[in-house]
Amino acid sequence: LARLALPRRWATICSPRPRFWNCPMNTALYPGTFDPITKGHTDLVERAARLFDRVVVAVAASPKKNPAFSLERRVDMAKTVLSHLPNVEVVGFSSLLAHFVKEVDANVLLRGLRAVSDFEYEFDMAFMNRRLEPEVDLVCFMTSQDYMFVSASLLKEVAKLGGDITEMVPPDVAQAVYKKFELPVEEV
């Protein structure tokens, strides 16, 4: 069979691609603070792993957000939670996102949307990132209905006040959050 040479932009829609297509590997970069990683984040990564050849979960240092967990701890939690996905890797980063996306050779930025307010924020960020890296496209996933209300900052508040967060985060993460806030931890 003749090899097809497809434009780079087509590569974002040809995964999984037939062997005879001359598409570059599709790599999606999913950046975030993941302080901590939630079931909503995990759901999004699992769905992306079915669509892309490679998914890089990029845990941002984000010192201005004053994260509860260190960058290393957030990376470790994400690696543990996502270890069942062979085409997913988790890395930490502290550089400009537009530069980092090229470092990992990604051609897609992946984001999750819970509400209209998320869209407005992502809309602004998409144009800035497009300006800095025109070859990288943005793909937004709608959050699954089960996790629309989950945000890492909200669940930390619930945990600090002694509320149950086990429906919002994987068991190992719930333990880490309760331990961080010096609350009783149930064994998994």
mmCIF file of C-alpha atoms in Angstrom:
data_model
loop_
_atom_site.group_PDB
_atom_site.id
_atom_site.type_symbol
_atom_site.label_atom_id
_atom_site.label_comp_id
_atom_site.label_asym_id
_atom_site.label_seq_id
_atom_site.Cartn_x
_atom_site.Cartn_y
_atom_site.Cartn_z
ATOM 1 C CA LEU A 1 0.000 0.000 0.000
ATOM 2 C CA ALA A 2 1.123 3.523 -0.688
ATOM 3 C CA ARG A 3 2.032 5.570 2.377
ATOM 4 C CA LEU A 4 -0.240 8.535 2.938
ATOM 5 C CA ALA A 5 1.362 11.803 3.956
ATOM 6 C CA LEU A 6 -1.209 13.636 6.044
ATOM 7 C CA PRO A 7 -0.937 17.216 7.235
ATOM 8 C CA ARG A 8 0.202 17.557 10.876
ATOM 9 C CA ARG A 9 -3.228 18.913 11.872
ATOM 10 C CA TRP A 10 -4.824 15.641 10.722
ATOM 11 C CA ALA A 11 -2.625 13.738 13.142
ATOM 12 C CA THR A 12 -4.821 14.852 16.008
ATOM 13 C CA ILE A 13 -7.740 12.883 14.577
ATOM 14 C CA CYS A 14 -6.053 9.703 13.370
ATOM 15 C CA SER A 15 -5.511 7.789 16.592
ATOM 16 C CA PRO A 16 -5.397 4.894 16.712
ATOM 17 C CA ARG A 17 -4.008 5.190 13.235
ATOM 18 C CA PRO A 18 -3.651 2.471 10.642
ATOM 19 C CA ARG A 19 -0.025 1.440 10.124
ATOM 20 C CA PHE A 20 0.037 2.796 6.584
ATOM 21 C CA TRP A 21 -0.779 6.352 7.658
ATOM 22 C CA ASN A 22 2.269 8.514 8.009
ATOM 23 C CA CYS A 23 1.019 10.302 11.130
ATOM 24 C CA PRO A 24 3.271 11.437 13.933
ATOM 25 C CA MET A 25 2.485 9.945 17.313
ATOM 26 C CA ASN A 26 -0.399 11.711 19.048
ATOM 27 C CA THR A 27 0.702 12.954 22.443
ATOM 28 C CA ALA A 28 -1.672 14.824 24.724
ATOM 29 C CA LEU A 29 -0.316 16.865 27.609
ATOM 30 C CA TYR A 30 -2.695 17.263 30.552
ATOM 31 C CA PRO A 31 -1.316 20.009 32.799
ATOM 32 C CA GLY A 32 -2.583 20.878 36.247
ATOM 33 C CA THR A 33 -1.666 21.364 39.872
ATOM 34 C CA PHE A 34 -3.340 18.091 40.925
ATOM 35 C CA ASP A 35 -3.319 19.122 44.587
ATOM 36 C CA PRO A 36 -4.443 16.378 45.015
ATOM 37 C CA ILE A 37 -5.450 14.289 42.014
ATOM 38 C CA THR A 38 -9.205 13.592 42.105
ATOM 39 C CA LYS A 39 -11.507 10.991 40.593
ATOM 40 C CA GLY A 40 -12.495 13.672 38.067
ATOM 41 C CA HIS A 41 -8.864 14.016 36.933
ATOM 42 C CA THR A 42 -8.486 10.245 36.804
ATOM 43 C CA ASP A 43 -11.650 9.829 34.730
ATOM 44 C CA LEU A 44 -10.429 12.397 32.226
ATOM 45 C CA VAL A 45 -7.009 10.719 31.904
ATOM 46 C CA GLU A 46 -8.588 7.297 31.426
ATOM 47 C CA ARG A 47 -10.787 8.640 28.635
ATOM 48 C CA ALA A 48 -7.845 10.441 27.009
ATOM 49 C CA ALA A 49 -5.708 7.295 27.181
ATOM 50 C CA ARG A 50 -8.223 5.591 24.889
ATOM 51 C CA LEU A 51 -7.951 8.376 22.296
ATOM 52 C CA PHE A 52 -4.266 9.296 22.279
ATOM 53 C CA ASP A 53 -1.133 7.219 21.731
ATOM 54 C CA ARG A 54 0.525 8.838 24.732
ATOM 55 C CA VAL A 55 -0.814 11.003 27.552
ATOM 56 C CA VAL A 56 1.563 13.027 29.697
ATOM 57 C CA VAL A 57 0.084 14.198 32.979
ATOM 58 C CA ALA A 58 2.128 17.289 33.807
ATOM 59 C CA VAL A 59 2.003 18.245 37.473
ATOM 60 C CA ALA A 60 2.749 21.958 37.790
ATOM 61 C CA ALA A 61 4.852 23.275 40.658
ATOM 62 C CA SER A 62 2.447 26.245 40.995
ATOM 63 C CA PRO A 63 4.072 27.910 44.018
ATOM 64 C CA LYS A 64 1.676 30.892 43.785
ATOM 65 C CA LYS A 65 -1.237 28.526 44.493
ATOM 66 C CA ASN A 66 0.472 27.455 47.730
ATOM 67 C CA PRO A 67 -0.238 23.739 47.227
ATOM 68 C CA ALA A 68 -0.883 21.560 50.275
ATOM 69 C CA PHE A 69 1.389 18.815 48.911
ATOM 70 C CA SER A 70 4.926 19.132 47.546
ATOM 71 C CA LEU A 71 5.463 18.711 43.822
ATOM 72 C CA GLU A 72 7.165 15.361 44.424
ATOM 73 C CA ARG A 73 4.264 14.081 46.554
ATOM 74 C CA ARG A 74 1.677 15.192 43.966
ATOM 75 C CA VAL A 75 3.646 13.437 41.209
ATOM 76 C CA ASP A 76 3.885 10.273 43.341
ATOM 77 C CA MET A 77 0.140 10.260 44.072
ATOM 78 C CA ALA A 78 -0.705 10.721 40.388
ATOM 79 C CA LYS A 79 1.720 7.970 39.342
ATOM 80 C CA THR A 80 0.137 5.572 41.829
ATOM 81 C CA VAL A 81 -3.429 6.374 40.783
ATOM 82 C CA LEU A 82 -2.677 6.170 37.043
ATOM 83 C CA SER A 83 -0.280 3.214 37.076
ATOM 84 C CA HIS A 84 -2.858 0.940 35.402
ATOM 85 C CA LEU A 85 -2.640 2.965 32.166
ATOM 86 C CA PRO A 86 0.390 1.848 30.091
ATOM 87 C CA ASN A 87 0.362 4.837 27.730
ATOM 88 C CA VAL A 88 0.233 7.437 30.527
ATOM 89 C CA GLU A 89 3.253 8.999 32.170
ATOM 90 C CA VAL A 90 3.345 11.516 35.008
ATOM 91 C CA VAL A 91 5.983 14.234 35.280
ATOM 92 C CA GLY A 92 6.464 17.403 37.289
ATOM 93 C CA PHE A 93 7.289 20.734 35.678
ATOM 94 C CA SER A 94 7.913 24.348 36.634
ATOM 95 C CA SER A 95 8.478 26.015 33.273
ATOM 96 C CA LEU A 96 6.186 27.890 30.904
ATOM 97 C CA LEU A 97 3.551 25.454 29.650
ATOM 98 C CA ALA A 98 4.103 26.448 26.007
ATOM 99 C CA HIS A 99 7.777 25.493 26.368
ATOM 100 C CA PHE A 100 7.101 22.302 28.296
ATOM 101 C CA VAL A 101 4.631 21.011 25.702
ATOM 102 C CA LYS A 102 7.495 21.032 23.181
ATOM 103 C CA GLU A 103 9.891 19.372 25.654
ATOM 104 C CA VAL A 104 7.619 16.334 25.859
ATOM 105 C CA ASP A 105 6.862 16.484 22.120
ATOM 106 C CA ALA A 106 3.105 16.861 22.625
ATOM 107 C CA ASN A 107 0.810 18.077 19.862
ATOM 108 C CA VAL A 108 -2.329 18.459 21.993
ATOM 109 C CA LEU A 109 -3.076 20.234 25.254
ATOM 110 C CA LEU A 110 -5.803 18.470 27.180
ATOM 111 C CA ARG A 111 -8.143 20.222 29.615
ATOM 112 C CA GLY A 112 -11.301 19.347 31.491
ATOM 113 C CA LEU A 113 -14.381 21.554 31.666
ATOM 114 C CA ARG A 114 -16.836 21.434 34.554
ATOM 115 C CA ALA A 115 -18.755 24.660 33.999
ATOM 116 C CA VAL A 116 -19.026 27.753 31.824
ATOM 117 C CA SER A 117 -16.516 29.529 34.054
ATOM 118 C CA ASP A 118 -13.936 26.822 33.210
ATOM 119 C CA PHE A 119 -14.587 27.433 29.520
ATOM 120 C CA GLU A 120 -13.932 31.162 29.838
ATOM 121 C CA TYR A 121 -10.619 30.553 31.598
ATOM 122 C CA GLU A 122 -9.554 27.853 29.112
ATOM 123 C CA PHE A 123 -10.602 30.064 26.198
ATOM 124 C CA ASP A 124 -8.174 32.798 27.299
ATOM 125 C CA MET A 125 -5.392 30.307 28.000
ATOM 126 C CA ALA A 126 -5.913 28.582 24.644
ATOM 127 C CA PHE A 127 -5.354 31.795 22.728
ATOM 128 C CA MET A 128 -2.216 32.618 24.684
ATOM 129 C CA ASN A 129 -0.823 29.123 24.214
ATOM 130 C CA ARG A 130 -1.768 29.192 20.509
ATOM 131 C CA ARG A 131 0.153 32.451 20.184
ATOM 132 C CA LEU A 132 3.229 30.926 21.845
ATOM 133 C CA GLU A 133 2.986 27.470 20.202
ATOM 134 C CA PRO A 134 0.850 27.576 17.024
ATOM 135 C CA GLU A 135 1.350 23.854 16.250
ATOM 136 C CA VAL A 136 -0.275 22.692 19.493
ATOM 137 C CA ASP A 137 -4.050 22.265 19.592
ATOM 138 C CA LEU A 138 -6.344 22.342 22.612
ATOM 139 C CA VAL A 139 -8.804 19.522 23.265
ATOM 140 C CA CYS A 140 -11.331 19.988 26.063
ATOM 141 C CA PHE A 141 -13.209 17.120 27.666
ATOM 142 C CA MET A 142 -16.473 17.665 29.434
ATOM 143 C CA THR A 143 -16.223 16.367 32.969
ATOM 144 C CA SER A 144 -18.276 13.266 33.666
ATOM 145 C CA GLN A 145 -21.523 14.082 35.422
ATOM 146 C CA ASP A 146 -20.443 12.157 38.514
ATOM 147 C CA TYR A 147 -17.492 14.503 39.062
ATOM 148 C CA MET A 148 -18.790 17.925 37.974
ATOM 149 C CA PHE A 149 -18.861 19.190 41.569
ATOM 150 C CA VAL A 150 -15.364 17.944 42.465
ATOM 151 C CA SER A 151 -12.525 20.430 42.739
ATOM 152 C CA ALA A 152 -9.256 19.849 44.562
ATOM 153 C CA SER A 153 -9.565 23.098 46.518
ATOM 154 C CA LEU A 154 -13.135 22.320 47.606
ATOM 155 C CA LEU A 155 -12.318 18.781 48.690
ATOM 156 C CA LYS A 156 -9.379 20.055 50.785
ATOM 157 C CA GLU A 157 -11.783 22.388 52.594
ATOM 158 C CA VAL A 158 -14.217 19.532 53.188
ATOM 159 C CA ALA A 159 -11.381 17.364 54.552
ATOM 160 C CA LYS A 160 -10.045 20.127 56.834
ATOM 161 C CA LEU A 161 -13.477 20.406 58.395
ATOM 162 C CA GLY A 162 -13.708 16.653 58.946
ATOM 163 C CA GLY A 163 -15.944 15.820 55.988
ATOM 164 C CA ASP A 164 -15.876 12.621 53.958
ATOM 165 C CA ILE A 165 -13.906 12.953 50.706
ATOM 166 C CA THR A 166 -13.752 9.257 49.805
ATOM 167 C CA GLU A 167 -16.261 9.689 46.955
ATOM 168 C CA MET A 168 -14.086 12.396 45.383
ATOM 169 C CA VAL A 169 -10.594 10.890 45.432
ATOM 170 C CA PRO A 170 -9.009 7.443 45.149
ATOM 171 C CA PRO A 171 -8.489 5.669 48.514
ATOM 172 C CA ASP A 172 -4.708 6.259 48.719
ATOM 173 C CA VAL A 173 -5.223 9.956 48.017
ATOM 174 C CA ALA A 174 -7.957 10.238 50.664
ATOM 175 C CA GLN A 175 -5.544 8.761 53.195
ATOM 176 C CA ALA A 176 -2.832 11.233 52.199
ATOM 177 C CA VAL A 177 -5.222 14.191 52.489
ATOM 178 C CA TYR A 178 -6.529 13.132 55.904
ATOM 179 C CA LYS A 179 -2.972 12.551 57.122
ATOM 180 C CA LYS A 180 -1.873 15.953 55.780
ATOM 181 C CA PHE A 181 -4.571 17.670 57.839
ATOM 182 C CA GLU A 182 -3.871 15.439 60.859
ATOM 183 C CA LEU A 183 -7.264 13.756 60.751
ATOM 184 C CA PRO A 184 -8.043 10.113 61.579
ATOM 185 C CA VAL A 185 -7.115 7.845 58.666
ATOM 186 C CA GLU A 186 -8.952 4.612 57.922
ATOM 187 C CA GLU A 187 -6.862 1.778 56.481
ATOM 188 C CA VAL A 188 -7.601 0.913 52.844
#
